[in-house]
């Protein structure tokens, strides 16, 4: 087996990007308008499309260059005191925590629910009874949506602002008629791919407008306020979405429904078949469950199996490697186990997250996985389930 024979490997993930031909009409429009960035016609059209889908006024949302900067600017726009303590799950992508640190705050790492793998309002309530918390940043883990009504009740009863890192959850996480703030990623590996990109949507009055201004360096462009146009209103950054990226986002949006449905069907099929083999062997393989959050996962972007214990995961990793099937330990190690992050964080007890970090394994999952790809994955799982671990 040699690594350079890369065509034989089943990839973990293949981006689902529109072809250059599909992009051409939007690129032509962009070039005729000679408008390439700074909230041009394509960015505005993409924002109108989002406003329609969320049934929200267009000024309650703004595109950004990526979700990481979206989170950082939302935290800045909330105007928390410096070094505020922001509760987030220990089990997440590193950007959730780096955004908090770069916004001048302290990540307080909390546990997750064993079924949904989410930091829930109950967990946040218990944590804030034990330690000071100034804001909460739950993550829609692997796209699994949060119960926004429950988070609205949490905000109302505690007074703490809540921002959902919904980076991987476009199409699954909605506001569900509740008050709330969501940040999505349009990265090429997420459910609405634009190469790079992000979307901030909030029912908080003025929040999206402040993020929009800060995404353009913090420059005032509003003639209605008492500040000359072009003057700096706050210390922002450059987090604008370009017209090139908006073109890809608009093209992706056109096929989003169909692609999301295909992903859902493929995900259901793989979960059923992989799960059946695991169960057959009496090995109790499980998957992320929406039972405790109520809303379904509409647009899965990856497949993550939970093995009964660490040796079982190591065996499945080994079997897959031997059969040239790519796997990944998604969101691992936990944030507190990364030396560059640890000194910046406070860590609460996280037994469930620790267990997840020893038992989860990402398997290949992407649109247009061939029948052969699927068979190879299922054969590997069958091999894993044979014999002792
Ligand atoms: C992908 C991801 C991010 C980062 O999104 P970018 O748009 O790439 O910056 C942040 N948080 C979570 C949970 C993610 O999955």
XYZ file of C-alpha atoms and ligand atoms in Angstrom:
404
model
C 0.000 0.000 0.000
C 1.513 3.329 -0.943
C 0.137 6.745 -0.133
C 0.999 8.169 -3.550
C -1.494 5.837 -5.190
C -4.026 8.418 -4.088
C -6.712 7.459 -6.596
C -7.276 4.240 -4.637
C -8.158 6.012 -1.428
C -11.776 6.648 -0.548
C -11.695 10.364 0.334
C -13.180 11.619 3.587
C -14.962 14.513 1.948
C -15.235 15.958 -1.551
C -16.363 19.588 -1.886
C -19.677 20.087 -3.648
C -18.857 23.257 -5.590
C -20.602 24.705 -8.675
C -18.721 24.297 -11.962
C -17.018 27.259 -13.676
C -19.678 27.098 -16.430
C -22.464 27.484 -13.874
C -20.738 30.516 -12.369
C -20.271 32.291 -15.662
C -23.576 34.257 -15.776
C -22.915 35.731 -12.317
C -19.267 36.487 -13.110
C -20.384 38.256 -16.313
C -22.805 40.368 -14.301
C -20.101 41.214 -11.804
C -17.639 42.195 -14.480
C -20.184 44.354 -16.404
C -20.991 46.204 -13.196
C -17.237 46.614 -12.461
C -18.140 45.949 -8.855
C -15.984 43.305 -7.168
C -16.399 43.865 -3.436
C -17.775 46.371 -0.881
C -21.396 45.203 -0.793
C -21.911 44.994 -4.538
C -25.030 43.787 -6.373
C -24.274 40.070 -5.969
C -23.669 40.324 -2.214
C -26.913 42.279 -1.911
C -28.783 39.709 -3.968
C -27.395 36.874 -1.841
C -28.444 38.756 1.306
C -31.968 39.238 -0.097
C -32.165 35.513 -0.795
C -31.180 34.774 2.801
C -33.685 37.322 4.123
C -36.440 35.618 2.115
C -35.501 32.154 3.374
C -35.365 33.274 7.015
C -38.427 35.548 6.567
C -36.469 38.353 8.184
C -35.868 41.946 7.088
C -32.641 42.238 5.097
C -31.132 44.612 7.668
C -31.241 41.860 10.301
C -28.462 39.985 8.517
C -25.110 40.556 6.870
C -22.681 38.443 4.873
C -19.076 38.223 6.082
C -15.877 36.748 4.654
C -16.019 33.681 6.912
C -17.738 32.421 10.067
C -14.657 32.868 12.261
C -14.581 36.636 11.660
C -18.396 36.646 11.853
C -18.203 35.244 15.394
C -15.407 37.620 16.381
C -17.320 40.669 15.125
C -20.615 39.570 16.718
C -18.813 39.224 20.063
C -17.282 42.669 19.572
C -20.655 44.150 18.590
C -22.236 42.830 21.811
C -19.929 45.268 23.679
C -19.254 42.921 26.579
C -16.701 44.147 29.128
C -13.112 43.144 28.266
C -12.180 39.648 29.524
C -15.812 38.568 29.689
C -16.335 34.856 30.286
C -17.927 33.175 27.288
C -19.294 29.657 27.790
C -18.708 27.310 24.858
C -18.477 23.544 24.383
C -15.120 21.792 24.892
C -16.065 19.679 21.882
C -16.010 22.019 18.865
C -13.833 23.313 16.068
C -10.948 25.509 17.271
C -12.375 28.656 15.623
C -15.203 28.887 18.197
C -12.576 29.475 20.886
C -10.073 31.525 18.872
C -12.841 33.996 17.935
C -13.613 34.509 21.645
C -9.942 35.067 22.504
C -9.378 37.456 19.590
C -12.472 39.426 20.677
C -10.712 39.920 24.040
C -12.677 37.402 26.103
C -12.096 34.161 28.003
C -13.488 30.854 26.714
C -15.068 28.839 29.531
C -15.253 25.261 28.282
C -18.359 23.278 29.165
C -19.627 19.764 28.611
C -22.048 18.573 25.910
C -25.175 16.422 25.880
C -24.336 12.728 25.265
C -27.110 12.258 22.654
C -27.041 15.456 20.596
C -23.376 16.347 21.339
C -24.596 19.952 21.933
C -24.053 22.400 24.772
C -27.730 22.694 25.803
C -29.549 25.400 27.803
C -29.647 22.979 30.778
C -25.874 22.571 30.691
C -25.421 26.343 30.396
C -27.796 26.953 33.312
C -25.938 24.509 35.531
C -22.570 25.983 34.525
C -23.670 29.554 35.202
C -24.882 28.512 38.660
C -21.349 27.253 39.433
C -19.172 29.894 37.816
C -19.468 33.406 36.388
C -20.639 33.400 32.779
C -21.178 36.608 30.760
C -22.319 35.156 27.423
C -22.968 31.756 25.848
C -21.692 30.515 22.495
C -23.310 27.112 21.811
C -22.262 25.246 18.673
C -24.581 23.474 16.209
C -22.214 20.483 16.316
C -21.752 18.880 12.875
C -24.822 20.852 11.740
C -27.196 19.591 14.459
C -29.648 22.447 15.136
C -30.417 23.979 18.521
C -33.874 24.519 20.001
C -34.046 28.316 19.611
C -37.213 28.658 21.703
C -35.294 27.077 24.586
C -32.346 29.444 24.067
C -34.683 32.440 23.948
C -36.142 31.369 27.314
C -32.562 31.010 28.597
C -31.684 34.543 27.454
C -34.859 35.956 29.013
C -34.411 34.197 32.356
C -30.660 34.782 32.764
C -30.120 38.045 30.859
C -27.052 36.454 29.213
C -26.597 37.007 25.457
C -26.504 33.806 23.386
C -24.835 33.512 19.976
C -25.104 30.217 18.094
C -22.019 29.092 16.182
C -24.072 27.492 13.413
C -21.079 27.359 11.055
C -21.855 23.844 9.842
C -25.641 24.144 10.058
C -26.894 26.189 7.097
C -30.293 24.752 6.165
C -30.673 22.848 9.450
C -30.529 25.703 11.976
C -33.406 28.184 11.683
C -34.646 30.826 14.121
C -37.831 28.788 14.696
C -39.894 31.971 15.383
C -37.630 32.755 18.356
C -35.291 35.631 19.132
C -31.680 34.738 18.476
C -28.331 35.249 16.781
C -26.859 32.737 14.311
C -23.495 32.664 12.540
C -23.102 30.387 9.487
C -20.083 29.393 7.399
C -20.110 29.193 3.595
C -16.758 27.412 3.530
C -16.341 24.840 0.792
C -16.792 21.914 3.222
C -20.071 23.217 4.690
C -23.636 22.774 3.516
C -23.873 25.930 1.360
C -20.411 26.218 -0.177
C -19.071 29.515 -1.556
C -15.362 28.705 -1.194
C -15.115 31.052 1.781
C -17.920 33.074 3.317
C -20.203 33.588 6.259
C -23.610 34.861 7.296
C -24.632 36.622 10.508
C -28.339 36.860 11.298
C -29.803 38.335 14.463
C -33.064 39.561 15.908
C -31.087 41.858 18.261
C -31.843 45.429 17.139
C -28.891 46.908 15.235
C -26.537 43.956 15.771
C -26.255 42.922 12.103
C -25.741 46.560 11.088
C -22.902 46.959 13.614
C -21.265 43.740 12.387
C -21.636 44.970 8.793
C -19.937 48.256 9.638
C -17.141 46.476 11.517
C -16.677 44.083 8.580
C -15.823 47.211 6.560
C -13.045 48.369 8.938
C -15.567 50.129 11.204
C -16.090 52.983 8.734
C -19.318 54.971 8.964
C -21.280 54.989 5.691
C -24.594 56.108 7.192
C -25.496 59.754 6.397
C -28.140 59.666 9.145
C -25.664 59.460 12.033
C -23.764 62.343 13.513
C -20.381 61.391 12.045
C -18.896 62.323 8.678
C -19.117 59.586 6.045
C -15.822 57.728 5.783
C -14.869 58.404 9.404
C -14.038 55.467 11.625
C -16.911 54.696 14.006
C -15.261 51.737 15.757
C -12.196 49.517 15.511
C -13.356 46.984 12.953
C -11.634 44.611 10.596
C -11.882 43.619 6.967
C -14.423 40.806 6.790
C -16.393 41.712 3.664
C -17.613 39.027 1.314
C -16.360 39.628 -2.229
C -18.609 39.551 -5.304
C -16.678 36.477 -6.498
C -17.712 34.574 -3.387
C -21.282 35.868 -3.589
C -21.424 34.515 -7.166
C -20.518 31.044 -5.911
C -22.969 31.376 -3.016
C -25.808 32.298 -5.403
C -24.980 29.379 -7.707
C -24.845 26.997 -4.717
C -28.154 28.305 -3.433
C -29.865 27.315 -6.706
C -29.086 23.627 -6.185
C -29.138 23.647 -2.407
C -32.542 21.957 -1.896
C -31.764 19.094 -4.264
C -28.276 18.573 -2.876
C -29.462 18.716 0.735
C -32.051 16.044 -0.030
C -29.424 13.798 -1.618
C -27.121 14.274 1.365
C -29.966 13.447 3.736
C -30.842 10.230 1.881
C -27.203 9.132 1.682
C -26.672 9.944 5.362
C -29.780 7.978 6.401
C -28.693 5.028 4.295
C -25.137 4.935 5.654
C -26.245 5.414 9.271
C -28.744 2.569 8.843
C -26.316 0.171 7.175
C -23.232 0.970 9.242
C -25.373 0.904 12.390
C -26.910 -2.463 11.455
C -23.499 -4.095 11.086
C -22.359 -2.634 14.420
C -25.535 -3.754 16.151
C -25.330 -7.221 14.609
C -21.972 -7.708 16.207
C -23.457 -6.561 19.532
C -21.034 -3.654 19.524
C -23.420 -0.772 20.096
C -22.255 1.695 17.472
C -24.288 4.922 17.770
C -24.766 8.239 15.965
C -25.582 11.839 16.844
C -29.275 12.140 17.734
C -31.600 15.115 17.463
C -33.970 13.662 20.078
C -33.070 16.234 22.730
C -33.051 19.297 20.464
C -36.262 18.632 18.568
C -35.337 19.836 15.099
C -34.028 17.496 12.391
C -30.636 17.611 10.677
C -31.658 18.751 7.202
C -28.318 19.035 5.454
C -25.713 16.620 6.852
C -22.154 17.446 5.757
C -20.308 14.600 7.440
C -20.776 11.151 8.953
C -19.501 10.510 12.442
C -19.855 7.126 14.170
C -19.535 6.644 17.912
C -17.770 3.438 18.845
C -18.404 1.663 22.153
C -14.883 2.357 23.506
C -11.422 3.563 22.528
C -9.946 0.201 21.439
C -12.954 -0.274 19.142
C -12.237 3.068 17.531
C -8.576 2.236 17.095
C -9.500 -1.033 15.424
C -11.893 0.667 12.991
C -9.233 3.276 12.204
C -6.718 0.521 11.504
C -9.103 -1.502 9.310
C -9.977 1.627 7.299
C -6.335 2.609 6.867
C -5.458 -0.888 5.653
C -8.270 -0.629 3.105
C -7.336 2.876 1.978
C -10.405 4.522 3.455
C -9.820 7.989 4.874
C -11.147 8.664 8.387
C -10.867 11.689 10.665
C -11.171 12.316 14.388
C -13.381 15.375 13.940
C -13.118 18.139 16.624
C -10.330 16.311 18.401
C -8.469 16.662 20.641
C -10.799 18.643 22.909
C -10.006 22.350 23.113
C -8.441 22.032 26.591
C -6.046 19.424 25.217
C -4.539 21.832 22.680
C -1.440 23.420 24.206
C -1.890 26.712 22.311
C -5.439 27.137 23.647
C -5.229 25.728 27.159
C -3.638 28.784 28.876
C -6.394 31.047 27.496
C -9.305 28.913 28.694
C -11.070 27.995 31.874
C -12.243 24.383 31.926
C -15.336 23.056 33.688
C -15.876 19.310 34.176
C -16.446 17.743 30.730
C -16.944 13.966 31.165
C -19.267 13.530 28.158
C -17.023 15.531 25.825
C -14.018 13.481 27.000
C -15.851 10.256 26.259
C -16.785 11.537 22.784
C -13.168 12.460 22.141
C -12.147 8.818 22.696
C -14.923 7.164 20.731
C -15.896 9.246 17.661
C -14.675 8.554 14.164
C -15.552 10.443 10.983
C -16.134 8.169 7.984
C -16.236 9.134 4.289
C -19.331 11.133 3.404
C -19.913 13.332 0.386
C -22.406 13.923 -2.370
C -21.845 11.575 -5.312
C -20.147 8.911 -3.221
C -20.129 5.984 -5.618
C -21.667 2.604 -4.888
C -18.113 1.252 -4.768
C -17.123 3.845 -2.132
C -20.132 2.899 -0.033
C -19.429 -0.831 -0.349
C -15.816 -0.365 0.673
C -16.860 1.546 3.788
C -19.494 -1.075 4.696
C -17.005 -3.921 4.081
C -14.514 -2.238 6.383
C -17.157 -1.894 9.104
C -18.069 -5.584 8.633
C -14.393 -6.531 8.967
C -14.157 -4.379 12.112
C -17.220 -6.079 13.608
C -15.722 -9.572 13.112
C -13.670 -11.132 15.881
C -12.550 -9.564 19.093
C -11.470 -6.017 19.701
C -16.240 25.478 10.028
C -16.469 25.973 11.389
C -16.047 27.259 11.781
C -15.227 28.141 10.886
O -15.934 28.586 9.753
P -15.124 29.441 8.649
O -16.180 29.991 7.752
O -14.226 28.469 7.945
O -14.356 30.492 9.353
C -16.377 27.693 13.051
N -17.057 26.916 13.912
C -17.475 25.678 13.586
C -18.251 24.885 14.565
C -17.191 25.161 12.319
O -17.592 23.918 12.008
